[in-house]
Short mmCIF file of C-alpha atoms and ligand atoms in Angstrom, two decimals:
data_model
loop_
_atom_site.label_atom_id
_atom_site.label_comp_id
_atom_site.label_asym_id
_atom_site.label_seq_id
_atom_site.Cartn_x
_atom_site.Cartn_y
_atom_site.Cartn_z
CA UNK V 1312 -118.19 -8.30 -104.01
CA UNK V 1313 -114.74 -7.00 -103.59
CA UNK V 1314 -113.15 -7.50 -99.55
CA UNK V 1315 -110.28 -5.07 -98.38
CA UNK V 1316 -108.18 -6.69 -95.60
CA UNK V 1317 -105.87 -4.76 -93.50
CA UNK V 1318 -102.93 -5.47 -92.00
CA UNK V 1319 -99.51 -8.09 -92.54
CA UNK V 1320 -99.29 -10.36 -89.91
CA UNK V 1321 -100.09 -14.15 -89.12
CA UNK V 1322 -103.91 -12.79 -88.21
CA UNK V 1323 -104.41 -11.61 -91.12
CA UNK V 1324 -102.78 -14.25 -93.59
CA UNK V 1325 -105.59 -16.65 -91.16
CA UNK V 1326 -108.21 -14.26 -91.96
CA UNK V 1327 -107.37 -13.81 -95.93
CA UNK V 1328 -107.28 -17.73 -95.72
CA UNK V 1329 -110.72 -18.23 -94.57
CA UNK V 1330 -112.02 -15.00 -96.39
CA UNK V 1331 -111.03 -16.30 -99.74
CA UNK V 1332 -113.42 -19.27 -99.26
CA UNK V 1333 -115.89 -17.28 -98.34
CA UNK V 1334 -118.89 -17.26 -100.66
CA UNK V 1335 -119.14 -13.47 -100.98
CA UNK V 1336 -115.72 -13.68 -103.37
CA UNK V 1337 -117.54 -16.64 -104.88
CA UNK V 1338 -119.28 -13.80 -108.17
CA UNK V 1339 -116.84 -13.47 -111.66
CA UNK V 1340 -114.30 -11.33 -110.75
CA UNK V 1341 -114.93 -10.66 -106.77
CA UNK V 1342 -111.64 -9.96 -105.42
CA UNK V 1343 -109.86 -9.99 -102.23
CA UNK V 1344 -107.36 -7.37 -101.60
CA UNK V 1345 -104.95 -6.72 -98.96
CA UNK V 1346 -102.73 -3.93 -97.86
CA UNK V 1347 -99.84 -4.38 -97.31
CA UNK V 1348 -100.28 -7.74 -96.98
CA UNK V 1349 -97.44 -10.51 -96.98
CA UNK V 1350 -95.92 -12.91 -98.63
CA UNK V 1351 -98.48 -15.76 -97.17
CA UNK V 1352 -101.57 -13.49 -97.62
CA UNK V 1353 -100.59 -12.95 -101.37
CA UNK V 1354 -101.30 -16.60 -101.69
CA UNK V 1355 -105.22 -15.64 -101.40
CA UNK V 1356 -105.25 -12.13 -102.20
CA UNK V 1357 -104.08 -8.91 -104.92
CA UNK V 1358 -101.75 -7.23 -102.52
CA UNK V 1359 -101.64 -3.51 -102.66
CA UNK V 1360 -99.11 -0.71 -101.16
CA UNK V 1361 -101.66 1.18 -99.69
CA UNK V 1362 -100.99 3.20 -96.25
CA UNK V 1363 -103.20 2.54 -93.08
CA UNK V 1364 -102.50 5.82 -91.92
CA UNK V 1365 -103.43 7.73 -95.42
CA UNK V 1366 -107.03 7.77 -94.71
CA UNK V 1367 -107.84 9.62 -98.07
CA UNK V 1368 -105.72 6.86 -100.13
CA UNK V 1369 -107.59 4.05 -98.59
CA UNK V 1370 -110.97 5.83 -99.45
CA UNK V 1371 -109.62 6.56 -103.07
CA UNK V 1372 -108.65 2.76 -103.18
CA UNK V 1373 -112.38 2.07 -101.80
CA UNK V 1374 -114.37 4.24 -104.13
CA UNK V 1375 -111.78 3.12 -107.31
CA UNK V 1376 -112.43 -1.50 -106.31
CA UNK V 1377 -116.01 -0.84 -105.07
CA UNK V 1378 -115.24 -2.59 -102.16
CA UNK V 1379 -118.28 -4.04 -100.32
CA UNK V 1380 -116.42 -4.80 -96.95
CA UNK V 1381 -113.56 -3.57 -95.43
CA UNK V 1382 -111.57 -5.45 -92.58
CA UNK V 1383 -109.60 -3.50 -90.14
CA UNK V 1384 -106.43 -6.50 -89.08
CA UNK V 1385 -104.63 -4.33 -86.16
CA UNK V 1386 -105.23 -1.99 -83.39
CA UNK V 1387 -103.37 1.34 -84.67
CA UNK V 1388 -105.80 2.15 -87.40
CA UNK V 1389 -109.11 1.57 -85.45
CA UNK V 1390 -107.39 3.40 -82.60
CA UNK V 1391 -106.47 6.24 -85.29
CA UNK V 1392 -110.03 6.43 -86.71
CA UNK V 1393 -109.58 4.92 -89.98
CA UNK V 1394 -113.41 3.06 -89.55
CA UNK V 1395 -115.36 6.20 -89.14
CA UNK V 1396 -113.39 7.70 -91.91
CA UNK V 1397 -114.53 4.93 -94.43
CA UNK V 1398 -118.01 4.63 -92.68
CA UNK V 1399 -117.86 8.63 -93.36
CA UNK V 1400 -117.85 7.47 -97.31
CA UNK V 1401 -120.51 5.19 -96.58
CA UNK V 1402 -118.05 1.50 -97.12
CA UNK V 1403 -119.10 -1.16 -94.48
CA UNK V 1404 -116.65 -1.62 -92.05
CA UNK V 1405 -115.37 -4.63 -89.81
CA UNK V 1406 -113.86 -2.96 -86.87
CA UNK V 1407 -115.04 0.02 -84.34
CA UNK V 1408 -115.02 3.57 -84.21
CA UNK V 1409 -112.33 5.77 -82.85
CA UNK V 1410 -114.14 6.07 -79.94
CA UNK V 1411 -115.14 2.76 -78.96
CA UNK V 1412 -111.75 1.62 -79.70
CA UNK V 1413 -110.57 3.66 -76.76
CA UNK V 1414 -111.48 0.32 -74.49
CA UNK V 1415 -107.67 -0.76 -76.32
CA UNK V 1416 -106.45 2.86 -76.79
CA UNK V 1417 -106.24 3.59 -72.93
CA UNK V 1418 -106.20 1.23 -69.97
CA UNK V 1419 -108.01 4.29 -67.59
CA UNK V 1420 -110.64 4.86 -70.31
CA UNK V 1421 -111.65 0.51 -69.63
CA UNK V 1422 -111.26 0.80 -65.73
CA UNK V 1423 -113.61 4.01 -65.48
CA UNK V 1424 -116.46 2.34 -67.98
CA UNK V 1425 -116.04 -0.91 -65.84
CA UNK V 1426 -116.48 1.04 -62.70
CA UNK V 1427 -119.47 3.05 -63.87
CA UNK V 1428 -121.05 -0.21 -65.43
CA UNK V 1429 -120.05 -2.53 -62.00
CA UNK V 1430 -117.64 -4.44 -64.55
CA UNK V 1431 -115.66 -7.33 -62.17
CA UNK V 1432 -111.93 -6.21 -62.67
CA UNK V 1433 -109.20 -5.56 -60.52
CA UNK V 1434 -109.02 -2.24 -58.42
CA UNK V 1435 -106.97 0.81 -59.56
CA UNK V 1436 -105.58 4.49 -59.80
CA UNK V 1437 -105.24 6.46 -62.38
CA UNK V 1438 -102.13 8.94 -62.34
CA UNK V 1439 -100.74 11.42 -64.42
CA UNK V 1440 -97.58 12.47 -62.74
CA UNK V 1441 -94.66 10.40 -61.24
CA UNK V 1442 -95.21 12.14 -57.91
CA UNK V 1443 -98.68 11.10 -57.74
CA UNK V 1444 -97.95 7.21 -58.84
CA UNK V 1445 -95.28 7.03 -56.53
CA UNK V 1446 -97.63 8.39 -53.60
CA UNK V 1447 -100.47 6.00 -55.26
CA UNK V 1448 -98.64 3.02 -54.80
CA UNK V 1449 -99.11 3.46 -50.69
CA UNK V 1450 -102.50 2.17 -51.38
CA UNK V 1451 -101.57 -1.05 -53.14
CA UNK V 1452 -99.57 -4.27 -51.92
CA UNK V 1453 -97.02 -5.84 -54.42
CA UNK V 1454 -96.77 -7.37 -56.66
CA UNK V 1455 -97.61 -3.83 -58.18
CA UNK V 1456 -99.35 -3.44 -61.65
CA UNK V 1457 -98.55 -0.54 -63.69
CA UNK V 1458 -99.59 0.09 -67.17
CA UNK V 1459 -99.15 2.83 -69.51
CA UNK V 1460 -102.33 4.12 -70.47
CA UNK V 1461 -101.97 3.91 -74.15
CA UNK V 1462 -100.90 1.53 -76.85
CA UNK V 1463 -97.37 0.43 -76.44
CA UNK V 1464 -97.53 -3.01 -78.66
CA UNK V 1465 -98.22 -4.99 -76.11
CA UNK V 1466 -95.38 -3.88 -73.74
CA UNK V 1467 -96.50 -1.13 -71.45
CA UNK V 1468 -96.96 -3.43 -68.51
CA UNK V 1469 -94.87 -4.29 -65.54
CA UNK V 1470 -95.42 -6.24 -62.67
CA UNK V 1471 -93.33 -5.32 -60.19
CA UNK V 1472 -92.28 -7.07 -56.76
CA UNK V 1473 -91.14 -4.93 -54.57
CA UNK V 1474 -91.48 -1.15 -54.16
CA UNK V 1475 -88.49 0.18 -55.62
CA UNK V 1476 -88.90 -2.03 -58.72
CA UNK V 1477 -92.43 -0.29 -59.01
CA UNK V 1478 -90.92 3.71 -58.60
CA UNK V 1479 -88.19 2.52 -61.00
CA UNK V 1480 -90.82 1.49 -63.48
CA UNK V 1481 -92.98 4.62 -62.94
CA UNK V 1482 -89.33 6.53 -63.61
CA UNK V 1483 -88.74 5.11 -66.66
CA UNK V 1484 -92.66 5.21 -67.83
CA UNK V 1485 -93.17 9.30 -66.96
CA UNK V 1486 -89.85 9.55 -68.39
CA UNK V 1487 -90.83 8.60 -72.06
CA UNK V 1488 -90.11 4.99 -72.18
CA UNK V 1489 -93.55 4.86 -74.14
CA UNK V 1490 -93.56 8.07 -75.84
CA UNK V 1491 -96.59 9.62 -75.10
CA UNK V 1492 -98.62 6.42 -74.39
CA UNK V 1493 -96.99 6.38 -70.85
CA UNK V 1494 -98.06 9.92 -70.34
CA UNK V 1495 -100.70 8.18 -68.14
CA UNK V 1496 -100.22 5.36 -66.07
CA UNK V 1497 -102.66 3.14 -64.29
CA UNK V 1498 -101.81 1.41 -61.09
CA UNK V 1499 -103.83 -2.12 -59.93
CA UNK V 1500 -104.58 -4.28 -57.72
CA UNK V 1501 -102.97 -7.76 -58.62
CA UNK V 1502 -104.94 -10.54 -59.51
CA UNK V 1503 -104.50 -14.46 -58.64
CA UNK V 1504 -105.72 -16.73 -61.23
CA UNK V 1505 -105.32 -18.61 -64.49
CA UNK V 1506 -105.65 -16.09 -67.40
CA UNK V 1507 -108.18 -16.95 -70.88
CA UNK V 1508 -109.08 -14.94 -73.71
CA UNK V 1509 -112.65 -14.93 -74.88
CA UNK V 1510 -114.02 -13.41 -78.05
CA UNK V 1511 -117.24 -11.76 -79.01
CA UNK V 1512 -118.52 -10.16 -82.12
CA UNK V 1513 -120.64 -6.99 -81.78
CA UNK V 1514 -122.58 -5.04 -83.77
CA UNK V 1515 -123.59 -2.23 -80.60
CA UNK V 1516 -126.86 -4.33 -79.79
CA UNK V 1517 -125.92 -8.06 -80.32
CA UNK V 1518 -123.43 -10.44 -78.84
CA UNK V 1519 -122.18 -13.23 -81.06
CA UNK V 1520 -120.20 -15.21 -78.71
CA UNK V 1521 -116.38 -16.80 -81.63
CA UNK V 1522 -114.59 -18.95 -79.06
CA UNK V 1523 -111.92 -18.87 -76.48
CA UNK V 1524 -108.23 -19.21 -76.07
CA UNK V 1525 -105.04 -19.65 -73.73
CA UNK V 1526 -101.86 -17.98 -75.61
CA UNK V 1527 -98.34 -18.05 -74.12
CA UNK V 1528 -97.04 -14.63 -73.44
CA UNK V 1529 -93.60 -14.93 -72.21
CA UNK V 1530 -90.88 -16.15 -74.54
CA UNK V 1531 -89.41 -19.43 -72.78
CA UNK V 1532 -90.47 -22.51 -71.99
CA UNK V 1533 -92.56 -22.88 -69.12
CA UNK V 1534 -93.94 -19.61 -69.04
CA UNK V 1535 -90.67 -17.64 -68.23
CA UNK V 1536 -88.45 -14.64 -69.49
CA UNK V 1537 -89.73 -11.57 -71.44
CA UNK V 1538 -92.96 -10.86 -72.32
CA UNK V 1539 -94.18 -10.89 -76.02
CA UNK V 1540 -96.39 -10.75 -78.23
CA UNK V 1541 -97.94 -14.13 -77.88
CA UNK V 1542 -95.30 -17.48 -78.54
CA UNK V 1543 -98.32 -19.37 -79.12
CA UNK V 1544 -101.86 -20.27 -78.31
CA UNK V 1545 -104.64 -22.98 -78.62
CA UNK V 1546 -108.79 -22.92 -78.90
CA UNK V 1547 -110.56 -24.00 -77.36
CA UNK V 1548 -109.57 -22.93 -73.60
CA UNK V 1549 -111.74 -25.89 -71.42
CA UNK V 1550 -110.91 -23.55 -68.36
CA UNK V 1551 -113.76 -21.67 -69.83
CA UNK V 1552 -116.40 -24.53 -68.91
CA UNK V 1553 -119.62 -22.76 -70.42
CA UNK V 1554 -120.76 -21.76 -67.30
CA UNK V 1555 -118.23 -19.32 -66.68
CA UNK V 1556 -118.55 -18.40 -70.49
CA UNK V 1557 -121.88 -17.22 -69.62
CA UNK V 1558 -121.00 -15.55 -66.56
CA UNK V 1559 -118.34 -13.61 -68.49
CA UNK V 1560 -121.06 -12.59 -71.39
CA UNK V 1561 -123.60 -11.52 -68.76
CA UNK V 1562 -121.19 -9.59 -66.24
CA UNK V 1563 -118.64 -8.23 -68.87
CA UNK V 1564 -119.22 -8.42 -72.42
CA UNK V 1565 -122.76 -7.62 -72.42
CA UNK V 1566 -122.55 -4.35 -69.75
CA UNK V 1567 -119.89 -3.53 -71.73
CA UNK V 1568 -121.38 -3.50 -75.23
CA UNK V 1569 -124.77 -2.09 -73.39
CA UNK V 1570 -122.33 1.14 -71.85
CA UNK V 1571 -120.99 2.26 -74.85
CA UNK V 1572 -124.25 2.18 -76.84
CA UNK V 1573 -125.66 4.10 -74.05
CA UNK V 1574 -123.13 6.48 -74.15
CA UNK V 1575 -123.75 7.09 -78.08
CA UNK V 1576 -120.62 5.49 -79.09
CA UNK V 1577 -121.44 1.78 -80.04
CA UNK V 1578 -118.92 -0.79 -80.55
CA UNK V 1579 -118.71 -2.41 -83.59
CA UNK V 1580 -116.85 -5.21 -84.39
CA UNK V 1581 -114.56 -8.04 -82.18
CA UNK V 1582 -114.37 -7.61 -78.93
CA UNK V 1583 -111.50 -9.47 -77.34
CA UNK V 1584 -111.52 -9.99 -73.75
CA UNK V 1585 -108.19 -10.44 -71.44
CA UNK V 1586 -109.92 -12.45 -68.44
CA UNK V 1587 -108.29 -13.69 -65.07
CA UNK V 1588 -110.34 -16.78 -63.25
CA UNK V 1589 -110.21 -15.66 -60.02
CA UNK V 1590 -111.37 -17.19 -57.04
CA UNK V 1591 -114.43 -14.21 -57.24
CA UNK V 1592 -114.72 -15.33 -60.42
CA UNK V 1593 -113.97 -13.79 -63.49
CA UNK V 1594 -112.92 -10.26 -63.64
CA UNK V 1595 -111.36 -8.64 -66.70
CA UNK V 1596 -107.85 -7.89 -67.72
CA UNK V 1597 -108.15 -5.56 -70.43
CA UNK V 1598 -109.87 -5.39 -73.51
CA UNK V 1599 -108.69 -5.32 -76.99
CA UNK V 1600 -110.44 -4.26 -79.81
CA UNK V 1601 -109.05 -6.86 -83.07
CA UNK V 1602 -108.67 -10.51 -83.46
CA UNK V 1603 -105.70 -11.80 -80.93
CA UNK V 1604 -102.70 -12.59 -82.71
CA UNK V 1605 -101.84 -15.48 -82.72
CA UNK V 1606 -105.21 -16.33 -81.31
CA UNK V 1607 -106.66 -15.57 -84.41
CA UNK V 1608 -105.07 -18.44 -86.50
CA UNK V 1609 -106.41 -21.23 -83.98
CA UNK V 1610 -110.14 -19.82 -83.90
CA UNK V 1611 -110.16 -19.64 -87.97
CA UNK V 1612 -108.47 -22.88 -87.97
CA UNK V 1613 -111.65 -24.03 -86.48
CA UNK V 1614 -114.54 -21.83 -87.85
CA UNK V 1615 -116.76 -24.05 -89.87
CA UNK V 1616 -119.05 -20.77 -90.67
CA UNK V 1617 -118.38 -17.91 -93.60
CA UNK V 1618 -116.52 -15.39 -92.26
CA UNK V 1619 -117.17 -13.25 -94.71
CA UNK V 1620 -120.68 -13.38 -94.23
CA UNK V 1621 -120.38 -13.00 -90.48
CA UNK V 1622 -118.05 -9.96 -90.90
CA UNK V 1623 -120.60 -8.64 -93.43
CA UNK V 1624 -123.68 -8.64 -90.83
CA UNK V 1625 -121.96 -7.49 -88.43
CA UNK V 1626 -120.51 -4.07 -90.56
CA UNK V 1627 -124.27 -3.37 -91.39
CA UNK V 1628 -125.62 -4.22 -87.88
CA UNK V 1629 -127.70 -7.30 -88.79
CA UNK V 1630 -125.65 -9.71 -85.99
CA UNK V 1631 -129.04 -10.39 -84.07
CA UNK V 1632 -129.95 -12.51 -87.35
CA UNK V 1633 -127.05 -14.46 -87.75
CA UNK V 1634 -126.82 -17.94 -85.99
CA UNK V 1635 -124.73 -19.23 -83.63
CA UNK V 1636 -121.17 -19.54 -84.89
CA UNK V 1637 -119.97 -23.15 -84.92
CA UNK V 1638 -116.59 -24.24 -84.51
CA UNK V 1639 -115.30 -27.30 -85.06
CA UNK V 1640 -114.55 -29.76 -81.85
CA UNK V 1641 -111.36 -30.26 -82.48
CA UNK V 1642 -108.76 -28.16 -80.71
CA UNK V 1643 -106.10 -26.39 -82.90
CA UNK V 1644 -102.77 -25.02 -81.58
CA UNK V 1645 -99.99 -22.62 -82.94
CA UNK V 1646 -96.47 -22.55 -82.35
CA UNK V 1647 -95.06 -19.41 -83.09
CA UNK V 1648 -91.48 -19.31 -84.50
CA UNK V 1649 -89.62 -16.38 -84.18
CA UNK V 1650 -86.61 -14.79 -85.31
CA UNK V 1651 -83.34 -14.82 -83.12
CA UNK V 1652 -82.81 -12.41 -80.62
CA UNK V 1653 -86.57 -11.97 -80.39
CA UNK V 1654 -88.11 -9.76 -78.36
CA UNK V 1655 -85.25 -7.90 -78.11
CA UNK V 1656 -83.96 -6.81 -81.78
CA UNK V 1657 -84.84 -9.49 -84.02
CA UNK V 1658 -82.09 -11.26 -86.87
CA UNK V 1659 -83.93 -10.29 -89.86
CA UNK V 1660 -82.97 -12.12 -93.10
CA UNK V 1661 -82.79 -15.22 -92.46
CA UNK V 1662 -83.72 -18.34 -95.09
CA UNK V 1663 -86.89 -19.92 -94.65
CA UNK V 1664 -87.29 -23.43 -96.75
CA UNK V 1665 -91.16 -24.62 -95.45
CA UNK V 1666 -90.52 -27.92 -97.42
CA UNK V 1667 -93.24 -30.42 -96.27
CA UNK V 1668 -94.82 -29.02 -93.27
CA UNK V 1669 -98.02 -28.38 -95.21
CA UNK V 1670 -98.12 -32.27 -96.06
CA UNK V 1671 -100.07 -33.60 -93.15
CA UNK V 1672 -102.99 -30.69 -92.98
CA UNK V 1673 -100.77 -28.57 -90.82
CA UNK V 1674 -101.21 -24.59 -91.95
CA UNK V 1675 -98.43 -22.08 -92.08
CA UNK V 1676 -99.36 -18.45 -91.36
CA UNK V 1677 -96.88 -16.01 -91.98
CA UNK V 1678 -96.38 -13.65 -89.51
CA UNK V 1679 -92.79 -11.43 -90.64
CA UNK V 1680 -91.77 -13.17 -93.48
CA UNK V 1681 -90.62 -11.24 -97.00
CA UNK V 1682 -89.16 -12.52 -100.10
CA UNK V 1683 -86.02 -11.57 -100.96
CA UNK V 1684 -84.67 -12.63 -104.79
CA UNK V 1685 -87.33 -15.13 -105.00
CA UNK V 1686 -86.55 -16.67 -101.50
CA UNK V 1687 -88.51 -16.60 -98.49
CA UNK V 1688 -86.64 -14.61 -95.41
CA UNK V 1689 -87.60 -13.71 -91.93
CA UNK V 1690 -88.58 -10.21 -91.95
CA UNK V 1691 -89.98 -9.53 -88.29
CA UNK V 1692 -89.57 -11.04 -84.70
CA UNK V 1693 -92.44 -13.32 -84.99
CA UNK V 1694 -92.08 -15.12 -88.27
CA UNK V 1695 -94.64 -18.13 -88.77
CA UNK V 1696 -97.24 -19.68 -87.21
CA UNK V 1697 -97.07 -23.61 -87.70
CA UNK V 1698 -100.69 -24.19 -86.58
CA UNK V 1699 -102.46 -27.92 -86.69
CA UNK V 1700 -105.86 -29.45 -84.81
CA UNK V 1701 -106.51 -32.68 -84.12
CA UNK V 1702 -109.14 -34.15 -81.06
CA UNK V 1703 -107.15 -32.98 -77.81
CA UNK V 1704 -104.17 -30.05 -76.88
CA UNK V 1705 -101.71 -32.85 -76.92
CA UNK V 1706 -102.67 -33.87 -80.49
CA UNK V 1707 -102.77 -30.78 -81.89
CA UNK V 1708 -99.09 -29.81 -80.64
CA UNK V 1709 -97.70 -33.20 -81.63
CA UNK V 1710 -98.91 -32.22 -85.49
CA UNK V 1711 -97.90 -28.59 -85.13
CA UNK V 1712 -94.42 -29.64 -83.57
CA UNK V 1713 -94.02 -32.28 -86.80
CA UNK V 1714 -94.87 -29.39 -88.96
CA UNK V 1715 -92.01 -27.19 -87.10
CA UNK V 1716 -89.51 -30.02 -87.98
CA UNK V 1717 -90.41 -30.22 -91.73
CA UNK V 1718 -89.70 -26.45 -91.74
CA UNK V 1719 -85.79 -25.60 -92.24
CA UNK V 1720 -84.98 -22.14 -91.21
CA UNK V 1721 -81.82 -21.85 -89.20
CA UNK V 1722 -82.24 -18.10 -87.84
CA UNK V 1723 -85.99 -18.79 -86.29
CA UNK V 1724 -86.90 -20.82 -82.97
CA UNK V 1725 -89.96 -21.23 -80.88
CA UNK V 1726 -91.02 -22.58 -77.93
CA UNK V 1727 -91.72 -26.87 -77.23
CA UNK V 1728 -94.02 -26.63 -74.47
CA UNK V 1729 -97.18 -24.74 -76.08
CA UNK V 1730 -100.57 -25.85 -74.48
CA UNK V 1731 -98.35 -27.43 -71.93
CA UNK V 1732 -101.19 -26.56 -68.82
CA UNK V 1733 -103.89 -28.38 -70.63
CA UNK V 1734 -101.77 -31.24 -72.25
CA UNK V 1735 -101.01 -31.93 -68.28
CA UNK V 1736 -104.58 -31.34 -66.91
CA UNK V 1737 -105.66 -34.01 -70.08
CA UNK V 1738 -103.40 -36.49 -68.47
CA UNK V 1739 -104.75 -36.25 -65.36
CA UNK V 1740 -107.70 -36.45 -67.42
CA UNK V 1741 -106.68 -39.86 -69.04
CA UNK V 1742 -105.53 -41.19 -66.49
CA UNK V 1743 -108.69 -40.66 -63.90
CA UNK V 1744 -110.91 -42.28 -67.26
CA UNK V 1745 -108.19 -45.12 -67.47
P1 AMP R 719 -102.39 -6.49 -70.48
O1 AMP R 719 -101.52 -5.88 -71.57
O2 AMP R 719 -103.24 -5.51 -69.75
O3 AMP R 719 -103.09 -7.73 -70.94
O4 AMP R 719 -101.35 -7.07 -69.43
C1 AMP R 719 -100.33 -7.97 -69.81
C2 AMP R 719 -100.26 -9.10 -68.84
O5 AMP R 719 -99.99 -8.61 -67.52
C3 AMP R 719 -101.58 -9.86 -68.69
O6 AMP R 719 -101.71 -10.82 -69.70
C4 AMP R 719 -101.42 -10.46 -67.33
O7 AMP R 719 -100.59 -11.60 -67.37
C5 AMP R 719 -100.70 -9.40 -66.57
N1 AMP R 719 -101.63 -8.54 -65.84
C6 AMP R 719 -102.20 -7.40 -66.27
N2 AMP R 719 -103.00 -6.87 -65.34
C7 AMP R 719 -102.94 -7.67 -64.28
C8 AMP R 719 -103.53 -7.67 -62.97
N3 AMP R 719 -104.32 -6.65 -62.58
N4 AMP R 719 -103.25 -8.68 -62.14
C9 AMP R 719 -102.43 -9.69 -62.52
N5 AMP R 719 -101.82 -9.75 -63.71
C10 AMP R 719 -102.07 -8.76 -64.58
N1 LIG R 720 -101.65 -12.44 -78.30
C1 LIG R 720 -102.08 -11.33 -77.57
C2 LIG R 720 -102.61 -10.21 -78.36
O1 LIG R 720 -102.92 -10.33 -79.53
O2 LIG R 720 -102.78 -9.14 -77.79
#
């Protein structure tokens, strides 16, 4: 059959990586096509200039390929209803409806479901005006938590220490800093605890538990300075012992999956779940509703299953018959090199020369990279993402760090300490079996 994929970033040049081995593009003349795609997804698949946001294009484009599957990359399309518009022309779609998508479209819309479903998360307000947050925040201690309600790529949350800190946030928040997505803004109750990420495939009745992570959020080493998109990230997470992995299924996932079906708006597709370890146990963080990025590239790094196949069953609601998904015991890990000045404005660009860093099994997803008279130039604020595996966290960075060496691009840099908590805790590790 013929695959859409959707989207331009390092998850989706890992996911057009594994879905060009998958056996569904294995017929004469199956083809995998992505939009818009990048320079390191155009290495598996017939890139096309199609528009996310033209709805009626990307149904044209459908109807014209006979595609069998679409995949839905990012947040912004699923948020803006691009799945029920293709499930509308009857194409089977990875990725949920508008409406279940609201559990990443707006932070209030998660906390109420977890409250009416007795979801463990951390306690909160949801306000509407600056007077009202400011008079909210009475009722919490700090550190406060505020978040814009809606999608603000990753950046509509602050944590802030003292009170004025927190009514300067809500100022800047009710006074546009996130357009309309901070039109709303959700106060909470801090939580203590090391953080995870745990993903779950979904067709609205099953749970198909894909694997954990740990990413690195903030943008130096040791976990300090501005937050980002993700720096880099490893799978598996062994803070997630599969106890707790079954806790977090039972309490969250599955009451979660089980609400919105109730409520006649099943969720179809990845669930990605933001979890704290608390001393309670786990409660949730968030939920998003897409692959994490980078955590993407270090769970397909280790999927030894078809993707395609998976994605397929899950689109027409057929998860309940698919196995287990096994991953491979290794760990992988990602470093994510990014462009100068990142987060802030990126330099855009800038040479890349990747030389040899393929050479010793390392992969190199490209995240913001374009070509540029034949060469290949940094194009966004996270640029590659030099990902390797090998049988432990410290392993897998020593191959992924090599990889960064081979790779000579003077405007990018990226952070030496990825997977640092676990390469410590698997010293303590070695050391107690030594
Ligand atoms: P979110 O975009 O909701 O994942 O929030 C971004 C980051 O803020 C999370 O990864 C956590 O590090 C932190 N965070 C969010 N909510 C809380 C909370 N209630 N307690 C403690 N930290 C939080
Ligand atoms: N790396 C975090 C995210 O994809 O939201």
């Amino acid at each position: 059959m013929n695959i859409l994929l959707l989207g331009s970033g390092g998850r989706e040049h890992a996911l057009a990586w594994i879905l060009a081995q998958s056996r569904l593009l294995s017929g004469e003349g199956d083809t995998l096509y992505a939009a818009p795609g990048n320079p390191g997804i155009a290495q598996h698949a017939v890139l096309t200039a199609l528009e996310a946001t033209d709805h009626e294009a990307v149904v044209r484009f459908c109807e014209g390929k006979r595609i069998g599957l679409v995949v839905i990359g990012p947040e912004a399309p699923l948020v803006d209803g691009l799945a029920d518009t293709l499930r509308g022309h009857g194409f089977n779609v990875f990725g949920p409806s508008q409406a279940a998508a609201q559990l990443e479209g707006s932070k209030g819309f998660t906390k109420d479901l977890c409250q009416r479903a007795g979801i463990p998360t951390a306690g909160y307000v949801r306000t509407t005006s600056l007077k009202a947050a400011t008079a909210a925040l009475e009722n919490f201690t700090p550190p406060y938590v505020l978040k814009a309600d809606g999608l603000a790529a990753g950046k509509g949350v602050v944590i802030a220490e003292s009170r004025e800190e927190a009514e300067a946030a809500l100022t800047e928040m009710f006074g546009g800093q996130f357009g309309d997505a901070g039109a709303e803004v959700v106060i909470e109750e801090f939580m203590e605890g090391e953080e995870v990420s745990f993903f779950a495939l979904t067709d609205g009745a099953s749970v198909l538990s894909f694997g954990s992570a740990q990413d690195h959020k903030r943008v130096g080493e040791g976990d300090t300075g501005p937050n980002t998109g993700g720096m880099g990230a490893y799978s598996p997470a062994r803070v997630l012992t599969p106890l707790l992995r079954g806790e977090v299924i039972e309490r969250i996932v599955a009451p979660t999956v089980r609400a919105l079906a109730d409520e006649g708006t099943p969720y179809s597709g990845v669930l990605f779940a933001g979890l704290m370890l608390t001393s309670e146990g786990p409660k949730l963080i968030e939920y998003n509703c897409r692959f994490g990025d980078p955590e993407c590239q270090v769970l397909m790094m280790r999927l030894e299953d078809d993707l395609g196949e998976i994605l397929l069953a899950c689109a027409e609601n057929r998860l309940s018959r698919v196995s287990p998904v096994r991953m491979s015991k290794d760990v992988a890990l990602t470093v994510v090199m990014a462009a100068n000045g990142y987060p802030g404005t990126p330099d855009k660009g800038g040479r890349i020369d990747l030389g040899q860093a393929e050479a010793q099994g390392a992969k190199v997803f490209h995240a913001g990279t374009a070509l540029a008279a034949g060469d290949l130039v940094a194009s966004g604020g996270r640029v590659l993402n030099v990902t390797a595996t090998g049988p432990s966290v410290g392993e897998a960075a020593a191959r992924a760090y090599a990889a960064v060496d081979a790779i000579d691009a003077p405007s990018l840099f990226c952070r030496r300490d990825i997977g640092w908590r676990e390469v410590g805790r698997e010293a303590v590790r070695d050391g107690e079996a030594g």
